[in-house]
Amino acid sequence: MVLLLLIALVFGGFAAVSSAMSAGQPAGSQPADAGTAAASQPTDSAPPSPEASGDPSATSSATAGEGCEQNLVTVTAATDQQVYAAGEKPLLSLKVTNNNKVPCEVNIGTSQMEYMITSGSDRIFSSMDCQAASTDLMKTIAPGKSETANFLWQRNRTVQGCEAVEAKPGTGGAYYVFTARLANKTSPKAVFQLN
């Protein structure tokens, strides 16, 4: 009787250890997959630091999902019209496109974006000059997809520090250049006219 009990305990102990080892093995092989899933999910807070993620490739960009190359995330600028009649307000669009083959996590908050209008060497307007508050907005952009943020320009001038400016942008067919910026990425120029 004692012998049978001893055999049962030994067998039971082996089964428990074997189960623990087999359960631990897949767990050890899953961090990469778990990291990928976590990296592809949007978050309202700042992304984890490279040290926290344990992924050496994360040092290349703090705003990218695993395998996302930031040079393949592009920013473009556009206006809803090329020529505006007197009183018409241009709708400025900042478009972020993920040209990677994997999802990319990008901060598309107001803390990162700027709508800039110039005319020759004259700096006419920047959305950051009078911005009362800025926020971060982490967004996961699927491969080949885009996110667009629009801004309605009031046809006004601004200066850094948001001091009052009496001068107005010129009209009568004057040309203006709109560029959009997201963090350190600046779009190609979009040209339009004001009448």
Short mmCIF file of N, CA and C in Angstrom, two decimals:
data_model
loop_
_atom_site.label_atom_id
_atom_site.label_comp_id
_atom_site.label_asym_id
_atom_site.label_seq_id
_atom_site.Cartn_x
_atom_site.Cartn_y
_atom_site.Cartn_z
N MET A 1 0.83 -1.19 0.00
CA MET A 1 0.00 0.00 0.00
C MET A 1 0.87 1.25 0.00
N VAL A 2 1.88 1.26 0.90
CA VAL A 2 2.80 2.40 0.98
C VAL A 2 3.58 2.53 -0.31
N LEU A 3 3.98 1.35 -0.89
CA LEU A 3 4.72 1.36 -2.13
C LEU A 3 3.89 1.95 -3.26
N LEU A 4 2.63 1.55 -3.34
CA LEU A 4 1.74 2.11 -4.38
C LEU A 4 1.58 3.61 -4.22
N LEU A 5 1.47 4.09 -2.99
CA LEU A 5 1.32 5.51 -2.73
C LEU A 5 2.58 6.26 -3.14
N LEU A 6 3.75 5.66 -2.85
CA LEU A 6 5.01 6.28 -3.21
C LEU A 6 5.16 6.37 -4.73
N ILE A 7 4.77 5.31 -5.45
CA ILE A 7 4.83 5.32 -6.92
C ILE A 7 3.90 6.38 -7.48
N ALA A 8 2.71 6.50 -6.89
CA ALA A 8 1.74 7.50 -7.35
C ALA A 8 2.29 8.91 -7.15
N LEU A 9 2.96 9.14 -6.01
CA LEU A 9 3.52 10.47 -5.74
C LEU A 9 4.65 10.80 -6.71
N VAL A 10 5.52 9.80 -6.97
CA VAL A 10 6.63 10.03 -7.90
C VAL A 10 6.10 10.31 -9.30
N PHE A 11 5.12 9.50 -9.74
CA PHE A 11 4.55 9.69 -11.07
C PHE A 11 3.84 11.04 -11.18
N GLY A 12 3.10 11.37 -10.12
CA GLY A 12 2.38 12.65 -10.10
C GLY A 12 3.34 13.83 -10.14
N GLY A 13 4.46 13.71 -9.40
CA GLY A 13 5.45 14.78 -9.40
C GLY A 13 6.08 14.95 -10.77
N PHE A 14 6.38 13.87 -11.46
CA PHE A 14 6.97 13.93 -12.80
C PHE A 14 6.00 14.59 -13.79
N ALA A 15 4.74 14.19 -13.68
CA ALA A 15 3.73 14.76 -14.57
C ALA A 15 3.62 16.26 -14.35
N ALA A 16 3.67 16.70 -13.08
CA ALA A 16 3.56 18.13 -12.78
C ALA A 16 4.76 18.88 -13.35
N VAL A 17 5.98 18.35 -13.16
CA VAL A 17 7.19 18.99 -13.68
C VAL A 17 7.17 19.02 -15.20
N SER A 18 6.78 17.89 -15.80
CA SER A 18 6.70 17.80 -17.26
C SER A 18 5.72 18.81 -17.81
N SER A 19 4.59 18.94 -17.14
CA SER A 19 3.58 19.90 -17.56
C SER A 19 4.10 21.33 -17.45
N ALA A 20 4.80 21.62 -16.36
CA ALA A 20 5.35 22.97 -16.16
C ALA A 20 6.40 23.29 -17.21
N MET A 21 7.23 22.29 -17.56
CA MET A 21 8.27 22.53 -18.56
C MET A 21 7.66 22.76 -19.93
N SER A 22 6.65 21.93 -20.29
CA SER A 22 6.05 22.09 -21.61
C SER A 22 5.25 23.39 -21.68
N ALA A 23 4.66 23.80 -20.53
CA ALA A 23 3.93 25.07 -20.50
C ALA A 23 4.90 26.23 -20.59
N GLY A 24 6.10 26.08 -20.01
CA GLY A 24 7.07 27.17 -20.03
C GLY A 24 7.74 27.33 -21.37
N GLN A 25 7.86 26.25 -22.15
CA GLN A 25 8.55 26.31 -23.43
C GLN A 25 7.87 27.23 -24.43
N PRO A 26 6.55 27.08 -24.69
CA PRO A 26 5.93 28.00 -25.62
C PRO A 26 5.98 29.43 -25.13
N ALA A 27 5.88 29.62 -23.82
CA ALA A 27 5.91 30.98 -23.28
C ALA A 27 7.24 31.63 -23.62
N GLY A 28 8.32 30.82 -23.59
CA GLY A 28 9.63 31.38 -23.91
C GLY A 28 9.77 31.69 -25.38
N SER A 29 8.97 31.04 -26.23
CA SER A 29 9.10 31.29 -27.67
C SER A 29 8.10 32.32 -28.17
N GLN A 30 7.26 32.88 -27.26
CA GLN A 30 6.22 33.79 -27.72
C GLN A 30 6.48 35.28 -27.55
N PRO A 31 7.50 35.74 -26.82
CA PRO A 31 7.62 37.17 -26.62
C PRO A 31 7.65 37.98 -27.91
N ALA A 32 8.27 37.44 -28.96
CA ALA A 32 8.32 38.21 -30.21
C ALA A 32 6.92 38.42 -30.75
N ASP A 33 6.08 37.34 -30.73
CA ASP A 33 4.72 37.48 -31.23
C ASP A 33 3.91 38.40 -30.34
N ALA A 34 4.08 38.25 -29.04
CA ALA A 34 3.33 39.10 -28.12
C ALA A 34 3.75 40.54 -28.29
N GLY A 35 5.06 40.76 -28.52
CA GLY A 35 5.55 42.12 -28.73
C GLY A 35 4.97 42.73 -29.99
N THR A 36 4.84 41.89 -31.04
CA THR A 36 4.28 42.38 -32.28
C THR A 36 2.84 42.81 -32.08
N ALA A 37 2.06 41.99 -31.38
CA ALA A 37 0.66 42.34 -31.16
C ALA A 37 0.55 43.61 -30.33
N ALA A 38 1.40 43.73 -29.32
CA ALA A 38 1.33 44.92 -28.47
C ALA A 38 1.75 46.15 -29.24
N ALA A 39 2.76 46.01 -30.10
CA ALA A 39 3.24 47.17 -30.83
C ALA A 39 2.25 47.64 -31.87
N SER A 40 1.40 46.73 -32.36
CA SER A 40 0.47 47.12 -33.41
C SER A 40 -0.82 47.72 -32.86
N GLN A 41 -0.97 47.71 -31.52
CA GLN A 41 -2.18 48.27 -30.92
C GLN A 41 -1.97 49.74 -30.62
N PRO A 42 -2.98 50.60 -30.92
CA PRO A 42 -2.84 52.01 -30.59
C PRO A 42 -2.85 52.20 -29.08
N THR A 43 -2.19 53.25 -28.63
CA THR A 43 -2.16 53.54 -27.20
C THR A 43 -2.29 55.03 -26.99
N ASP A 44 -2.90 55.41 -25.87
CA ASP A 44 -3.09 56.82 -25.58
C ASP A 44 -1.87 57.43 -24.89
N SER A 45 -0.95 56.59 -24.47
CA SER A 45 0.23 57.10 -23.79
C SER A 45 1.44 56.94 -24.70
N ALA A 46 2.58 57.46 -24.22
CA ALA A 46 3.80 57.36 -25.01
C ALA A 46 4.18 55.89 -25.17
N PRO A 47 4.74 55.52 -26.33
CA PRO A 47 5.14 54.13 -26.54
C PRO A 47 6.27 53.75 -25.59
N PRO A 48 6.41 52.45 -25.28
CA PRO A 48 7.47 52.04 -24.37
C PRO A 48 8.84 52.36 -24.94
N SER A 49 9.79 52.60 -24.05
CA SER A 49 11.15 52.89 -24.50
C SER A 49 11.77 51.63 -25.06
N PRO A 50 12.82 51.77 -25.89
CA PRO A 50 13.46 50.57 -26.45
C PRO A 50 13.94 49.62 -25.37
N GLU A 51 14.40 50.15 -24.21
CA GLU A 51 14.87 49.28 -23.14
C GLU A 51 13.71 48.44 -22.60
N ALA A 52 12.52 49.06 -22.50
CA ALA A 52 11.37 48.35 -21.95
C ALA A 52 10.89 47.27 -22.90
N SER A 53 11.00 47.51 -24.21
CA SER A 53 10.49 46.54 -25.17
C SER A 53 11.46 45.38 -25.35
N GLY A 54 12.76 45.63 -25.10
CA GLY A 54 13.75 44.57 -25.27
C GLY A 54 14.04 44.29 -26.73
N ASP A 55 13.55 45.14 -27.65
CA ASP A 55 13.74 44.93 -29.08
C ASP A 55 14.78 45.93 -29.58
N PRO A 56 15.97 45.47 -29.99
CA PRO A 56 17.02 46.40 -30.44
C PRO A 56 16.57 47.27 -31.59
N SER A 57 15.70 46.77 -32.48
CA SER A 57 15.25 47.56 -33.63
C SER A 57 14.37 48.71 -33.21
N ALA A 58 13.85 48.67 -31.98
CA ALA A 58 12.97 49.74 -31.51
C ALA A 58 13.73 51.04 -31.33
N THR A 59 15.07 50.98 -31.27
CA THR A 59 15.84 52.19 -31.09
C THR A 59 15.78 53.08 -32.31
N SER A 60 15.40 52.54 -33.48
CA SER A 60 15.35 53.34 -34.69
C SER A 60 14.18 54.31 -34.69
N SER A 61 13.11 53.99 -33.98
CA SER A 61 11.98 54.90 -33.92
C SER A 61 11.10 54.57 -32.73
N ALA A 62 10.76 55.61 -31.97
CA ALA A 62 9.91 55.40 -30.80
C ALA A 62 8.44 55.37 -31.18
N THR A 63 8.10 55.74 -32.42
CA THR A 63 6.69 55.82 -32.80
C THR A 63 6.29 54.75 -33.80
N ALA A 64 7.16 53.78 -34.05
CA ALA A 64 6.86 52.77 -35.06
C ALA A 64 6.54 51.44 -34.42
N GLY A 65 5.68 50.67 -35.09
CA GLY A 65 5.43 49.30 -34.67
C GLY A 65 6.63 48.45 -35.05
N GLU A 66 6.67 47.23 -34.57
CA GLU A 66 7.81 46.36 -34.87
C GLU A 66 7.92 46.12 -36.37
N GLY A 67 9.10 46.34 -36.93
CA GLY A 67 9.33 46.14 -38.35
C GLY A 67 8.92 47.33 -39.20
N CYS A 68 8.40 48.38 -38.59
CA CYS A 68 7.98 49.57 -39.34
C CYS A 68 9.19 50.47 -39.60
N GLU A 69 9.41 50.81 -40.86
CA GLU A 69 10.50 51.71 -41.23
C GLU A 69 9.93 53.12 -41.39
N GLN A 70 10.41 54.05 -40.58
CA GLN A 70 9.86 55.40 -40.56
C GLN A 70 10.07 56.16 -41.88
N ASN A 71 11.11 55.79 -42.62
CA ASN A 71 11.31 56.47 -43.91
C ASN A 71 10.24 56.10 -44.92
N LEU A 72 9.45 55.06 -44.64
CA LEU A 72 8.35 54.67 -45.52
C LEU A 72 7.01 55.24 -45.07
N VAL A 73 7.04 56.03 -44.00
CA VAL A 73 5.85 56.77 -43.57
C VAL A 73 5.99 58.17 -44.12
N THR A 74 5.06 58.59 -44.99
CA THR A 74 5.20 59.87 -45.68
C THR A 74 4.10 60.85 -45.29
N VAL A 75 4.41 62.13 -45.48
CA VAL A 75 3.47 63.20 -45.20
C VAL A 75 3.27 64.02 -46.47
N THR A 76 2.02 64.28 -46.81
CA THR A 76 1.72 65.13 -47.96
C THR A 76 0.76 66.24 -47.56
N ALA A 77 0.79 67.32 -48.34
CA ALA A 77 -0.07 68.47 -48.09
C ALA A 77 -0.97 68.70 -49.29
N ALA A 78 -2.20 69.14 -49.03
CA ALA A 78 -3.14 69.42 -50.12
C ALA A 78 -4.14 70.48 -49.67
N THR A 79 -4.70 71.19 -50.64
CA THR A 79 -5.79 72.13 -50.38
C THR A 79 -7.02 71.64 -51.13
N ASP A 80 -8.20 72.05 -50.67
CA ASP A 80 -9.42 71.56 -51.32
C ASP A 80 -9.69 72.24 -52.66
N GLN A 81 -9.01 73.36 -52.93
CA GLN A 81 -9.10 74.05 -54.23
C GLN A 81 -7.73 74.61 -54.57
N GLN A 82 -7.55 74.98 -55.83
CA GLN A 82 -6.30 75.60 -56.24
C GLN A 82 -6.42 77.12 -56.25
N VAL A 83 -7.63 77.61 -56.46
CA VAL A 83 -7.89 79.05 -56.50
C VAL A 83 -9.09 79.35 -55.61
N TYR A 84 -8.96 80.39 -54.76
CA TYR A 84 -10.03 80.75 -53.84
C TYR A 84 -10.55 82.15 -54.15
N ALA A 85 -11.85 82.25 -54.23
CA ALA A 85 -12.49 83.54 -54.45
C ALA A 85 -12.40 84.36 -53.16
N ALA A 86 -12.68 85.65 -53.27
CA ALA A 86 -12.65 86.53 -52.11
C ALA A 86 -13.58 85.97 -51.02
N GLY A 87 -13.06 85.86 -49.81
CA GLY A 87 -13.87 85.38 -48.69
C GLY A 87 -13.85 83.88 -48.50
N GLU A 88 -13.45 83.12 -49.49
CA GLU A 88 -13.38 81.65 -49.35
C GLU A 88 -12.17 81.26 -48.49
N LYS A 89 -12.39 80.36 -47.57
CA LYS A 89 -11.32 79.93 -46.67
C LYS A 89 -10.75 78.58 -47.11
N PRO A 90 -9.45 78.53 -47.32
CA PRO A 90 -8.83 77.26 -47.75
C PRO A 90 -8.88 76.18 -46.68
N LEU A 91 -9.23 74.98 -47.11
CA LEU A 91 -9.18 73.81 -46.22
C LEU A 91 -7.85 73.11 -46.49
N LEU A 92 -6.99 73.12 -45.47
CA LEU A 92 -5.66 72.53 -45.59
C LEU A 92 -5.70 71.11 -45.05
N SER A 93 -5.10 70.17 -45.79
CA SER A 93 -5.10 68.76 -45.38
C SER A 93 -3.68 68.24 -45.21
N LEU A 94 -3.45 67.59 -44.08
CA LEU A 94 -2.19 66.91 -43.80
C LEU A 94 -2.49 65.42 -43.85
N LYS A 95 -1.82 64.71 -44.75
CA LYS A 95 -2.09 63.28 -44.94
C LYS A 95 -0.85 62.46 -44.60
N VAL A 96 -1.03 61.47 -43.74
CA VAL A 96 0.05 60.57 -43.34
C VAL A 96 -0.23 59.20 -43.94
N THR A 97 0.72 58.67 -44.70
CA THR A 97 0.53 57.39 -45.38
C THR A 97 1.59 56.40 -44.94
N ASN A 98 1.16 55.18 -44.63
CA ASN A 98 2.07 54.11 -44.26
C ASN A 98 2.37 53.26 -45.50
N ASN A 99 3.57 53.40 -46.05
CA ASN A 99 3.97 52.64 -47.23
C ASN A 99 4.73 51.36 -46.86
N ASN A 100 4.71 51.00 -45.58
CA ASN A 100 5.33 49.75 -45.13
C ASN A 100 4.42 48.57 -45.46
N LYS A 101 4.94 47.38 -45.26
CA LYS A 101 4.14 46.16 -45.42
C LYS A 101 3.62 45.66 -44.07
N VAL A 102 3.90 46.44 -43.03
CA VAL A 102 3.43 46.11 -41.68
C VAL A 102 2.74 47.35 -41.10
N PRO A 103 1.88 47.17 -40.10
CA PRO A 103 1.26 48.34 -39.46
C PRO A 103 2.31 49.21 -38.79
N CYS A 104 2.06 50.51 -38.76
CA CYS A 104 2.98 51.44 -38.10
C CYS A 104 2.20 52.28 -37.10
N GLU A 105 2.78 52.43 -35.91
CA GLU A 105 2.18 53.27 -34.89
C GLU A 105 2.82 54.66 -34.99
N VAL A 106 1.98 55.67 -35.21
CA VAL A 106 2.47 57.02 -35.45
C VAL A 106 1.74 58.00 -34.54
N ASN A 107 2.46 58.97 -34.03
CA ASN A 107 1.85 60.03 -33.23
C ASN A 107 1.32 61.09 -34.18
N ILE A 108 0.00 61.16 -34.33
CA ILE A 108 -0.61 62.15 -35.22
C ILE A 108 -1.35 63.21 -34.41
N GLY A 109 -0.88 63.46 -33.18
CA GLY A 109 -1.49 64.48 -32.34
C GLY A 109 -1.08 65.88 -32.75
N THR A 110 -1.78 66.86 -32.20
CA THR A 110 -1.48 68.26 -32.52
C THR A 110 -0.10 68.67 -32.02
N SER A 111 0.47 67.90 -31.10
CA SER A 111 1.82 68.19 -30.62
C SER A 111 2.86 67.96 -31.72
N GLN A 112 2.50 67.18 -32.74
CA GLN A 112 3.45 66.80 -33.79
C GLN A 112 3.22 67.52 -35.11
N MET A 113 2.04 68.10 -35.31
CA MET A 113 1.72 68.63 -36.64
C MET A 113 1.75 70.15 -36.72
N GLU A 114 2.09 70.61 -37.92
CA GLU A 114 2.10 72.05 -38.20
C GLU A 114 1.64 72.30 -39.63
N TYR A 115 0.77 73.29 -39.77
CA TYR A 115 0.32 73.76 -41.08
C TYR A 115 0.99 75.10 -41.30
N MET A 116 1.85 75.19 -42.32
CA MET A 116 2.64 76.40 -42.56
C MET A 116 2.31 76.98 -43.93
N ILE A 117 2.10 78.30 -43.98
CA ILE A 117 1.84 78.99 -45.24
C ILE A 117 2.87 80.09 -45.42
N THR A 118 3.47 80.10 -46.60
CA THR A 118 4.45 81.12 -46.94
C THR A 118 4.12 81.71 -48.31
N SER A 119 4.75 82.86 -48.59
CA SER A 119 4.65 83.47 -49.91
C SER A 119 6.04 84.02 -50.22
N GLY A 120 6.76 83.31 -51.06
CA GLY A 120 8.17 83.67 -51.27
C GLY A 120 8.92 83.45 -49.97
N SER A 121 9.65 84.47 -49.52
CA SER A 121 10.37 84.37 -48.25
C SER A 121 9.53 84.86 -47.08
N ASP A 122 8.29 85.28 -47.34
CA ASP A 122 7.41 85.82 -46.31
C ASP A 122 6.68 84.69 -45.58
N ARG A 123 6.89 84.58 -44.28
CA ARG A 123 6.20 83.59 -43.46
C ARG A 123 4.84 84.18 -43.09
N ILE A 124 3.79 83.59 -43.64
CA ILE A 124 2.44 84.14 -43.48
C ILE A 124 1.73 83.58 -42.25
N PHE A 125 1.75 82.27 -42.11
CA PHE A 125 0.94 81.62 -41.07
C PHE A 125 1.55 80.31 -40.63
N SER A 126 1.41 80.02 -39.31
CA SER A 126 1.75 78.70 -38.77
C SER A 126 0.69 78.34 -37.74
N SER A 127 0.18 77.13 -37.82
CA SER A 127 -0.85 76.67 -36.87
C SER A 127 -0.30 76.58 -35.45
N MET A 128 1.01 76.56 -35.29
CA MET A 128 1.60 76.43 -33.96
C MET A 128 1.75 77.77 -33.25
N ASP A 129 1.67 78.88 -34.00
CA ASP A 129 1.88 80.19 -33.39
C ASP A 129 0.90 80.49 -32.26
N CYS A 130 -0.36 80.19 -32.46
CA CYS A 130 -1.40 80.52 -31.48
C CYS A 130 -2.08 79.28 -30.91
N GLN A 131 -1.42 78.15 -30.98
CA GLN A 131 -2.01 76.91 -30.48
C GLN A 131 -2.04 76.94 -28.95
N ALA A 132 -3.25 76.90 -28.40
CA ALA A 132 -3.42 77.02 -26.94
C ALA A 132 -2.91 75.80 -26.20
N ALA A 133 -3.17 74.63 -26.74
CA ALA A 133 -2.74 73.38 -26.10
C ALA A 133 -2.46 72.36 -27.18
N SER A 134 -1.61 71.40 -26.86
CA SER A 134 -1.31 70.35 -27.83
C SER A 134 -1.42 69.00 -27.15
N THR A 135 -1.78 68.00 -27.94
CA THR A 135 -1.96 66.65 -27.41
C THR A 135 -1.26 65.63 -28.30
N ASP A 136 -0.96 64.48 -27.71
CA ASP A 136 -0.43 63.34 -28.46
C ASP A 136 -1.60 62.44 -28.82
N LEU A 137 -1.54 61.82 -29.98
CA LEU A 137 -2.56 60.86 -30.40
C LEU A 137 -1.86 59.74 -31.16
N MET A 138 -1.67 58.61 -30.49
CA MET A 138 -1.02 57.48 -31.12
C MET A 138 -2.05 56.71 -31.95
N LYS A 139 -1.70 56.47 -33.19
CA LYS A 139 -2.61 55.79 -34.12
C LYS A 139 -1.84 54.72 -34.88
N THR A 140 -2.44 53.53 -34.97
CA THR A 140 -1.84 52.47 -35.78
C THR A 140 -2.41 52.55 -37.18
N ILE A 141 -1.52 52.78 -38.14
CA ILE A 141 -1.93 52.90 -39.55
C ILE A 141 -1.60 51.59 -40.26
N ALA A 142 -2.60 50.99 -40.87
CA ALA A 142 -2.42 49.72 -41.57
C ALA A 142 -1.55 49.92 -42.81
N PRO A 143 -0.92 48.85 -43.31
CA PRO A 143 -0.09 48.96 -44.51
C PRO A 143 -0.87 49.52 -45.69
N GLY A 144 -0.31 50.51 -46.36
CA GLY A 144 -0.94 51.12 -47.53
C GLY A 144 -2.08 52.07 -47.21
N LYS A 145 -2.35 52.31 -45.94
CA LYS A 145 -3.47 53.17 -45.55
C LYS A 145 -2.97 54.54 -45.10
N SER A 146 -3.90 55.49 -44.97
CA SER A 146 -3.57 56.86 -44.62
C SER A 146 -4.49 57.39 -43.53
N GLU A 147 -4.02 58.44 -42.87
CA GLU A 147 -4.82 59.21 -41.93
C GLU A 147 -4.71 60.67 -42.38
N THR A 148 -5.83 61.39 -42.38
CA THR A 148 -5.85 62.78 -42.83
C THR A 148 -6.40 63.68 -41.74
N ALA A 149 -5.72 64.82 -41.53
CA ALA A 149 -6.18 65.83 -40.58
C ALA A 149 -6.38 67.14 -41.35
N ASN A 150 -7.54 67.76 -41.18
CA ASN A 150 -7.88 68.99 -41.90
C ASN A 150 -7.83 70.21 -40.99
N PHE A 151 -7.50 71.34 -41.60
CA PHE A 151 -7.43 72.61 -40.87
C PHE A 151 -8.00 73.71 -41.77
N LEU A 152 -8.99 74.44 -41.26
CA LEU A 152 -9.59 75.54 -42.03
C LEU A 152 -8.85 76.83 -41.72
N TRP A 153 -8.12 77.34 -42.72
CA TRP A 153 -7.33 78.56 -42.55
C TRP A 153 -8.24 79.77 -42.68
N GLN A 154 -8.13 80.68 -41.74
CA GLN A 154 -8.99 81.87 -41.70
C GLN A 154 -8.47 83.03 -42.55
N ARG A 155 -7.48 82.77 -43.40
CA ARG A 155 -6.87 83.80 -44.24
C ARG A 155 -6.28 84.92 -43.39
N ASN A 156 -5.63 84.52 -42.32
CA ASN A 156 -5.02 85.50 -41.41
C ASN A 156 -3.52 85.28 -41.33
N ARG A 157 -2.82 86.29 -40.82
CA ARG A 157 -1.39 86.19 -40.55
C ARG A 157 -1.17 85.87 -39.08
N THR A 158 -0.09 85.16 -38.79
CA THR A 158 0.31 84.92 -37.40
C THR A 158 1.81 85.10 -37.29
N VAL A 159 2.27 85.29 -36.05
CA VAL A 159 3.70 85.34 -35.77
C VAL A 159 3.96 84.48 -34.54
N GLN A 160 5.19 84.07 -34.37
CA GLN A 160 5.55 83.27 -33.20
C GLN A 160 5.25 84.08 -31.93
N GLY A 161 4.66 83.42 -30.96
CA GLY A 161 4.27 84.10 -29.74
C GLY A 161 2.85 84.60 -29.78
N CYS A 162 2.21 84.48 -30.94
CA CYS A 162 0.80 84.83 -31.12
C CYS A 162 0.50 86.31 -30.82
N GLU A 163 1.43 87.17 -31.16
CA GLU A 163 1.16 88.61 -31.03
C GLU A 163 0.17 89.03 -32.11
N ALA A 164 -0.57 90.08 -31.83
CA ALA A 164 -1.58 90.57 -32.79
C ALA A 164 -0.90 91.06 -34.06
N VAL A 165 -1.49 90.70 -35.21
CA VAL A 165 -0.97 91.11 -36.51
C VAL A 165 -2.10 91.78 -37.28
N GLU A 166 -1.90 93.04 -37.65
CA GLU A 166 -2.95 93.77 -38.37
C GLU A 166 -2.93 93.45 -39.86
N ALA A 167 -1.75 93.20 -40.42
CA ALA A 167 -1.63 92.95 -41.85
C ALA A 167 -2.36 91.68 -42.24
N LYS A 168 -2.94 91.68 -43.43
CA LYS A 168 -3.64 90.53 -43.97
C LYS A 168 -2.86 89.98 -45.16
N PRO A 169 -3.03 88.70 -45.45
CA PRO A 169 -2.39 88.15 -46.65
C PRO A 169 -2.92 88.85 -47.90
N GLY A 170 -2.06 88.99 -48.89
CA GLY A 170 -2.47 89.65 -50.13
C GLY A 170 -3.44 88.80 -50.92
N THR A 171 -4.22 89.46 -51.77
CA THR A 171 -5.18 88.76 -52.63
C THR A 171 -4.92 89.15 -54.08
N GLY A 172 -5.95 89.12 -54.90
CA GLY A 172 -5.78 89.50 -56.30
C GLY A 172 -4.99 88.51 -57.11
N GLY A 173 -5.08 87.23 -56.74
CA GLY A 173 -4.36 86.19 -57.49
C GLY A 173 -2.99 85.89 -56.93
N ALA A 174 -2.71 86.36 -55.71
CA ALA A 174 -1.41 86.10 -55.09
C ALA A 174 -1.25 84.60 -54.82
N TYR A 175 -0.02 84.13 -55.04
CA TYR A 175 0.28 82.71 -54.83
C TYR A 175 0.80 82.46 -53.42
N TYR A 176 0.41 81.31 -52.87
CA TYR A 176 0.84 80.91 -51.54
C TYR A 176 1.28 79.45 -51.57
N VAL A 177 2.16 79.10 -50.65
CA VAL A 177 2.68 77.74 -50.55
C VAL A 177 2.29 77.16 -49.19
N PHE A 178 1.66 76.02 -49.21
CA PHE A 178 1.29 75.31 -47.98
C PHE A 178 2.17 74.08 -47.84
N THR A 179 2.81 73.96 -46.67
CA THR A 179 3.56 72.74 -46.35
C THR A 179 3.05 72.21 -45.01
N ALA A 180 2.97 70.90 -44.93
CA ALA A 180 2.51 70.23 -43.70
C ALA A 180 3.70 69.53 -43.07
N ARG A 181 3.75 69.57 -41.75
CA ARG A 181 4.83 68.90 -41.03
C ARG A 181 4.26 68.01 -39.94
N LEU A 182 4.81 66.81 -39.83
CA LEU A 182 4.47 65.90 -38.74
C LEU A 182 5.78 65.44 -38.12
N ALA A 183 6.04 65.90 -36.89
CA ALA A 183 7.32 65.65 -36.21
C ALA A 183 8.44 66.15 -37.11
N ASN A 184 9.35 65.27 -37.54
CA ASN A 184 10.47 65.72 -38.36
C ASN A 184 10.25 65.48 -39.85
N LYS A 185 9.02 65.16 -40.24
CA LYS A 185 8.71 64.92 -41.65
C LYS A 185 7.96 66.12 -42.23
N THR A 186 8.46 66.65 -43.33
CA THR A 186 7.82 67.80 -43.98
C THR A 186 7.35 67.38 -45.37
N SER A 187 6.16 67.81 -45.72
CA SER A 187 5.55 67.43 -47.00
C SER A 187 6.14 68.21 -48.16
N PRO A 188 5.93 67.73 -49.38
CA PRO A 188 6.19 68.56 -50.56
C PRO A 188 5.23 69.76 -50.54
N LYS A 189 5.52 70.78 -51.33
CA LYS A 189 4.73 72.02 -51.33
C LYS A 189 3.41 71.85 -52.09
N ALA A 190 2.38 72.52 -51.57
CA ALA A 190 1.09 72.61 -52.26
C ALA A 190 0.84 74.10 -52.53
N VAL A 191 0.69 74.47 -53.80
CA VAL A 191 0.55 75.87 -54.18
C VAL A 191 -0.90 76.21 -54.47
N PHE A 192 -1.34 77.40 -54.00
CA PHE A 192 -2.71 77.85 -54.26
C PHE A 192 -2.74 79.36 -54.40
N GLN A 193 -3.88 79.88 -54.88
CA GLN A 193 -4.04 81.32 -55.09
C GLN A 193 -5.19 81.87 -54.27
N LEU A 194 -5.02 83.13 -53.84
CA LEU A 194 -6.09 83.86 -53.18
C LEU A 194 -6.52 85.04 -54.03
N ASN A 195 -7.81 85.15 -54.32
CA ASN A 195 -8.36 86.29 -55.05
C ASN A 195 -9.10 87.21 -54.09
#
